[in-house]
């Protein structure tokens, strides 16, 4: 006759730790990590080099045989000179103005248009879907001249509204929202209709909360595109008071400011800090939104 051991005295099972062979063969594992390190060096390496170069003093070389990766005497002199040479606060305010307009319009039009394209009762949705997909085949440079002529005829040259207007809605964002809305089960909408929910109520309380991840993807993509845009503001804007951050910081490369390579690197780092902060905060929801919106894109 065996005596039952109380649960409190039973030995706890050892934690199952993954073994190296669970990840694949050693040769494949080494190759995988080498590939990841190579991709990391390509993507993060230039940014890290710019940041380290911006910390170098005037006596250290940025390029050449005597240049080193790490600064010997780190200093923030280059960052102080950026704020002294150009009105960075004005540039940031102009960029934020364009970003807010772009994000607002993209959310408004991409969500409503994506919702309409996801409704099977609308007969013209397939033709619109084909037109939107075809529009993404043409690069911006092919329509750049016609866009500028349109902006000029509207009297929006040297205006922040003229910078925002061509990108008030994007085809890729509309298709992304369409894919996210298609993932909502039809039975849930039928139940809401039986309960008496109207079209606007279903869109607001059913579809939008279900597509939160895709909405965040639209916000991040729009923020990055509007913040980092350089070519279109260069074409439209004329006066310094209306320049965006990327366009204004490019003036640091002119000879009138002495063209200090360390100052140029510091300006580049300043311009990408908001994008990095936004991405690191929202990266978890960003990847979920991409996968959710791409299922039925």
Coordinates of C-alpha atoms in Angstrom, one line a residue:
X1 CA 0.0 0.0 0.0
X2 CA 1.5 3.3 -1.1
X3 CA 1.1 6.5 0.7
X4 CA 0.1 9.6 -1.3
X5 CA 2.7 12.4 -1.0
X6 CA 1.1 15.7 -0.2
X7 CA 1.2 18.3 -3.0
X8 CA 3.2 20.7 -0.8
X9 CA 6.0 18.1 -0.5
X10 CA 6.1 17.0 -4.1
X11 CA 9.4 18.0 -5.9
X12 CA 8.8 20.9 -8.3
X13 CA 9.6 19.9 -11.9
X14 CA 12.7 21.5 -13.3
X15 CA 12.0 24.4 -15.7
X16 CA 12.3 23.2 -19.2
X17 CA 15.0 25.2 -20.9
X18 CA 15.4 25.3 -24.6
X19 CA 18.3 23.4 -25.9
X20 CA 20.6 24.6 -28.7
X21 CA 19.5 21.9 -31.0
X22 CA 15.9 23.0 -30.6
X23 CA 16.8 26.1 -32.7
X24 CA 18.4 24.0 -35.5
X25 CA 21.8 22.7 -36.4
X26 CA 24.8 24.6 -35.1
X27 CA 25.9 25.6 -38.6
X28 CA 22.5 27.0 -39.4
X29 CA 22.4 28.8 -36.1
X30 CA 25.8 30.4 -36.7
X31 CA 24.7 31.4 -40.2
X32 CA 21.5 32.9 -38.9
X33 CA 23.2 35.0 -36.3
X34 CA 25.8 36.2 -38.8
X35 CA 23.0 37.2 -41.2
X36 CA 21.3 39.1 -38.4
X37 CA 24.5 40.9 -37.4
X38 CA 25.1 41.8 -41.1
X39 CA 21.6 43.3 -41.4
X40 CA 22.1 45.1 -38.0
X41 CA 25.3 46.6 -39.2
X42 CA 23.7 47.9 -42.4
X43 CA 20.7 49.4 -40.7
X44 CA 22.0 50.7 -37.4
X45 CA 25.7 51.1 -38.3
X46 CA 25.3 54.4 -40.3
X47 CA 23.1 55.9 -37.6
X48 CA 25.6 55.0 -34.8
X49 CA 28.5 56.4 -36.8
X50 CA 26.7 59.7 -37.3
X51 CA 26.0 60.0 -33.6
X52 CA 29.6 59.2 -32.7
X53 CA 30.9 61.6 -35.3
X54 CA 28.7 64.4 -33.9
X55 CA 30.4 64.0 -30.5
X56 CA 33.9 64.6 -31.9
X57 CA 35.8 67.8 -31.2
X58 CA 37.2 70.2 -33.8
X59 CA 40.6 68.5 -33.5
X60 CA 39.4 65.0 -34.5
X61 CA 39.0 63.8 -38.0
X62 CA 35.6 62.6 -39.2
X63 CA 36.9 61.1 -42.5
X64 CA 40.3 59.9 -43.6
X65 CA 43.0 57.6 -42.4
X66 CA 43.4 59.2 -39.0
X67 CA 39.7 59.1 -38.2
X68 CA 38.5 56.8 -35.4
X69 CA 35.1 55.4 -34.7
X70 CA 34.9 56.5 -31.1
X71 CA 35.5 60.2 -30.1
X72 CA 38.6 60.7 -28.0
X73 CA 37.1 63.7 -26.2
X74 CA 33.2 63.6 -26.5
X75 CA 31.6 67.0 -26.6
X76 CA 28.1 68.5 -27.4
X77 CA 29.6 71.5 -29.2
X78 CA 28.1 70.5 -32.5
X79 CA 24.6 70.3 -31.1
X80 CA 24.9 73.8 -29.6
X81 CA 26.1 75.2 -32.9
X82 CA 23.1 73.6 -34.7
X83 CA 20.7 75.6 -32.5
X84 CA 22.9 78.7 -32.8
X85 CA 23.2 78.7 -36.6
X86 CA 19.6 77.8 -37.7
X87 CA 16.1 78.4 -36.1
X88 CA 15.6 74.7 -35.1
X89 CA 12.5 75.6 -33.1
X90 CA 10.8 77.1 -36.1
X91 CA 11.6 74.2 -38.3
X92 CA 10.3 71.7 -35.7
X93 CA 7.0 73.7 -35.4
X94 CA 6.6 73.7 -39.2
X95 CA 7.2 70.0 -39.4
X96 CA 4.8 69.3 -36.6
X97 CA 2.2 71.4 -38.4
X98 CA 2.5 69.3 -41.5
X99 CA 2.6 66.1 -39.5
X100 CA -0.6 66.9 -37.6
X101 CA -2.4 67.8 -40.9
X102 CA -1.2 64.7 -42.6
X103 CA -2.0 62.3 -39.8
X104 CA -5.5 63.8 -39.3
X105 CA -6.4 63.6 -43.0
X106 CA -4.9 60.2 -43.5
X107 CA -6.9 58.8 -40.6
X108 CA -10.1 60.4 -41.7
X109 CA -10.0 59.4 -45.4
X110 CA -8.2 56.1 -45.1
X111 CA -10.5 54.7 -42.4
X112 CA -13.7 55.8 -44.2
X113 CA -12.5 54.8 -47.6
X114 CA -11.2 51.4 -46.3
X115 CA -14.6 50.8 -44.6
X116 CA -16.5 51.5 -47.9
X117 CA -14.1 49.2 -49.8
X118 CA -14.7 46.4 -47.3
X119 CA -18.5 46.4 -47.8
X120 CA -19.6 43.8 -50.3
X121 CA -22.8 45.6 -51.1
X122 CA -21.0 48.4 -52.8
X123 CA -20.6 47.4 -56.4
X124 CA -17.9 49.8 -57.4
X125 CA -15.4 48.7 -54.7
X126 CA -13.4 46.4 -57.0
X127 CA -12.8 49.0 -59.6
X128 CA -11.7 51.5 -56.9
X129 CA -9.4 48.9 -55.4
X130 CA -7.8 48.3 -58.8
X131 CA -7.3 52.0 -59.3
X132 CA -5.7 52.4 -55.9
X133 CA -3.4 49.5 -56.4
X134 CA -2.4 50.8 -59.9
X135 CA -1.6 54.3 -58.5
X136 CA 1.1 52.8 -56.3
X137 CA 3.0 51.7 -59.4
X138 CA 3.9 55.2 -60.4
X139 CA 6.8 56.8 -58.5
X140 CA 6.5 60.3 -57.1
X141 CA 9.0 61.7 -59.5
X142 CA 6.7 60.9 -62.5
X143 CA 3.9 63.1 -61.2
X144 CA 6.1 65.7 -59.4
X145 CA 5.9 68.4 -62.1
X146 CA 2.1 68.1 -62.5
X147 CA 1.6 68.3 -58.7
X148 CA 3.7 71.4 -58.5
X149 CA 1.7 73.1 -61.3
X150 CA -1.5 72.3 -59.5
X151 CA -0.1 73.7 -56.2
X152 CA 1.1 76.8 -58.1
X153 CA -2.4 77.3 -59.7
X154 CA -3.9 77.1 -56.2
X155 CA -1.6 79.7 -54.9
X156 CA 0.0 77.4 -52.3
X157 CA 3.6 77.8 -53.3
X158 CA 5.8 78.6 -50.2
X159 CA 3.0 77.4 -47.9
X160 CA 2.9 74.5 -45.5
X161 CA -0.6 73.6 -46.8
X162 CA 1.0 73.2 -50.2
X163 CA 3.5 70.7 -48.6
X164 CA 0.6 68.8 -47.0
X165 CA -2.0 68.7 -49.7
X166 CA -0.5 66.1 -52.1
X167 CA -0.2 63.6 -49.3
X168 CA -3.5 64.1 -47.6
X169 CA -4.4 60.5 -48.2
X170 CA -2.4 57.5 -49.4
X171 CA -3.5 54.5 -51.4
X172 CA -1.5 52.0 -49.3
X173 CA -3.2 53.3 -46.1
X174 CA -6.6 52.9 -47.7
X175 CA -5.8 49.3 -48.7
X176 CA -4.3 48.5 -45.3
X177 CA -7.5 49.7 -43.5
X178 CA -9.6 47.7 -46.0
X179 CA -7.7 44.6 -45.1
X180 CA -8.2 45.3 -41.4
X181 CA -11.9 45.8 -41.8
X182 CA -12.3 42.7 -43.8
X183 CA -10.9 40.7 -40.9
X184 CA -14.0 41.7 -38.8
X185 CA -16.4 38.7 -38.8
X186 CA -19.6 39.3 -40.7
X187 CA -21.6 37.7 -37.9
X188 CA -20.7 40.4 -35.4
X189 CA -21.9 43.1 -37.7
X190 CA -25.2 41.2 -38.3
X191 CA -25.7 41.0 -34.6
X192 CA -25.1 44.7 -34.2
X193 CA -27.6 45.4 -37.0
X194 CA -30.2 43.2 -35.2
X195 CA -29.6 45.2 -32.0
X196 CA -30.5 48.4 -34.0
X197 CA -27.0 49.8 -34.6
X198 CA -26.8 52.1 -37.5
X199 CA -24.0 52.5 -40.1
X200 CA -22.1 55.1 -38.1
X201 CA -22.5 53.2 -34.8
X202 CA -21.1 50.0 -36.4
X203 CA -18.2 51.9 -37.9
X204 CA -17.4 53.7 -34.7
X205 CA -18.0 51.1 -32.0
X206 CA -17.3 47.9 -34.0
X207 CA -14.9 48.4 -36.9
X208 CA -12.6 51.1 -35.5
X209 CA -11.8 49.3 -32.2
X210 CA -11.1 46.1 -34.2
X211 CA -8.7 47.8 -36.5
X212 CA -6.7 49.6 -33.8
X213 CA -3.4 48.0 -34.8
X214 CA -3.8 49.0 -38.5
X215 CA -4.8 52.5 -37.4
X216 CA -1.5 52.8 -35.5
X217 CA 0.4 51.6 -38.5
X218 CA -1.2 54.4 -40.6
X219 CA -0.3 56.9 -37.9
X220 CA 3.4 55.8 -37.8
X221 CA 3.8 55.5 -41.5
X222 CA 2.3 59.0 -42.1
X223 CA 4.4 60.5 -39.3
X224 CA 7.6 59.1 -40.7
X225 CA 6.7 60.1 -44.3
X226 CA 5.7 63.7 -43.4
X227 CA 8.6 64.2 -41.0
X228 CA 11.3 62.9 -43.2
X229 CA 10.1 64.3 -46.5
X230 CA 12.7 66.5 -48.2
X231 CA 12.2 66.5 -51.9
X232 CA 8.6 68.0 -52.0
X233 CA 9.3 70.7 -49.4
X234 CA 12.4 71.6 -51.4
X235 CA 10.2 72.2 -54.5
X236 CA 7.4 74.0 -52.8
X237 CA 8.9 76.1 -50.0
X238 CA 10.9 79.3 -50.6
X239 CA 11.3 81.3 -47.4
X240 CA 13.2 80.2 -44.3
X241 CA 10.2 80.9 -42.0
X242 CA 8.2 78.1 -43.7
X243 CA 10.9 75.5 -44.0
X244 CA 10.5 72.1 -42.4
X245 CA 13.1 70.5 -40.2
X246 CA 14.8 68.3 -42.8
X247 CA 14.9 71.1 -45.3
X248 CA 16.1 73.7 -42.8
X249 CA 18.9 71.5 -41.4
X250 CA 20.2 70.9 -45.0
X251 CA 21.3 74.5 -44.9
X252 CA 24.0 73.5 -42.5
X253 CA 25.9 72.1 -45.5
X254 CA 26.2 75.5 -47.2
X255 CA 29.4 77.4 -47.2
X256 CA 27.8 80.3 -45.4
X257 CA 27.8 78.3 -42.2
X258 CA 31.4 77.1 -42.6
X259 CA 30.3 73.5 -43.4
X260 CA 31.4 71.7 -40.2
X261 CA 30.9 68.0 -40.8
X262 CA 30.3 67.4 -37.1
X263 CA 27.5 70.0 -37.1
X264 CA 25.9 68.4 -40.1
X265 CA 26.0 65.0 -38.3
X266 CA 24.4 66.6 -35.2
X267 CA 21.6 68.0 -37.3
X268 CA 20.9 64.6 -38.9
X269 CA 20.7 63.0 -35.4
X270 CA 18.3 65.7 -34.2
X271 CA 16.0 65.2 -37.2
X272 CA 15.6 61.4 -36.6
X273 CA 15.2 61.4 -32.8
X274 CA 11.4 62.0 -32.8
X275 CA 10.9 59.1 -35.3
X276 CA 13.0 56.7 -33.2
X277 CA 11.2 57.6 -30.0
X278 CA 7.8 57.1 -31.7
X279 CA 8.8 53.8 -33.1
X280 CA 10.4 52.4 -30.0
X281 CA 7.2 53.3 -28.0
X282 CA 4.8 51.8 -30.5
X283 CA 6.8 49.0 -32.1
X284 CA 4.8 46.2 -30.4
X285 CA 1.5 47.4 -31.8
X286 CA 3.1 48.4 -35.1
X287 CA 4.1 44.8 -36.0
X288 CA 0.7 43.5 -34.9
X289 CA -1.1 46.0 -37.0
X290 CA 1.0 45.2 -40.1
X291 CA 0.3 41.5 -39.8
X292 CA -3.4 42.1 -39.1
X293 CA -3.9 44.5 -42.0
X294 CA -2.0 42.4 -44.5
X295 CA -4.0 39.2 -44.0
X296 CA -6.7 40.2 -46.5
X297 CA -5.0 43.1 -48.3

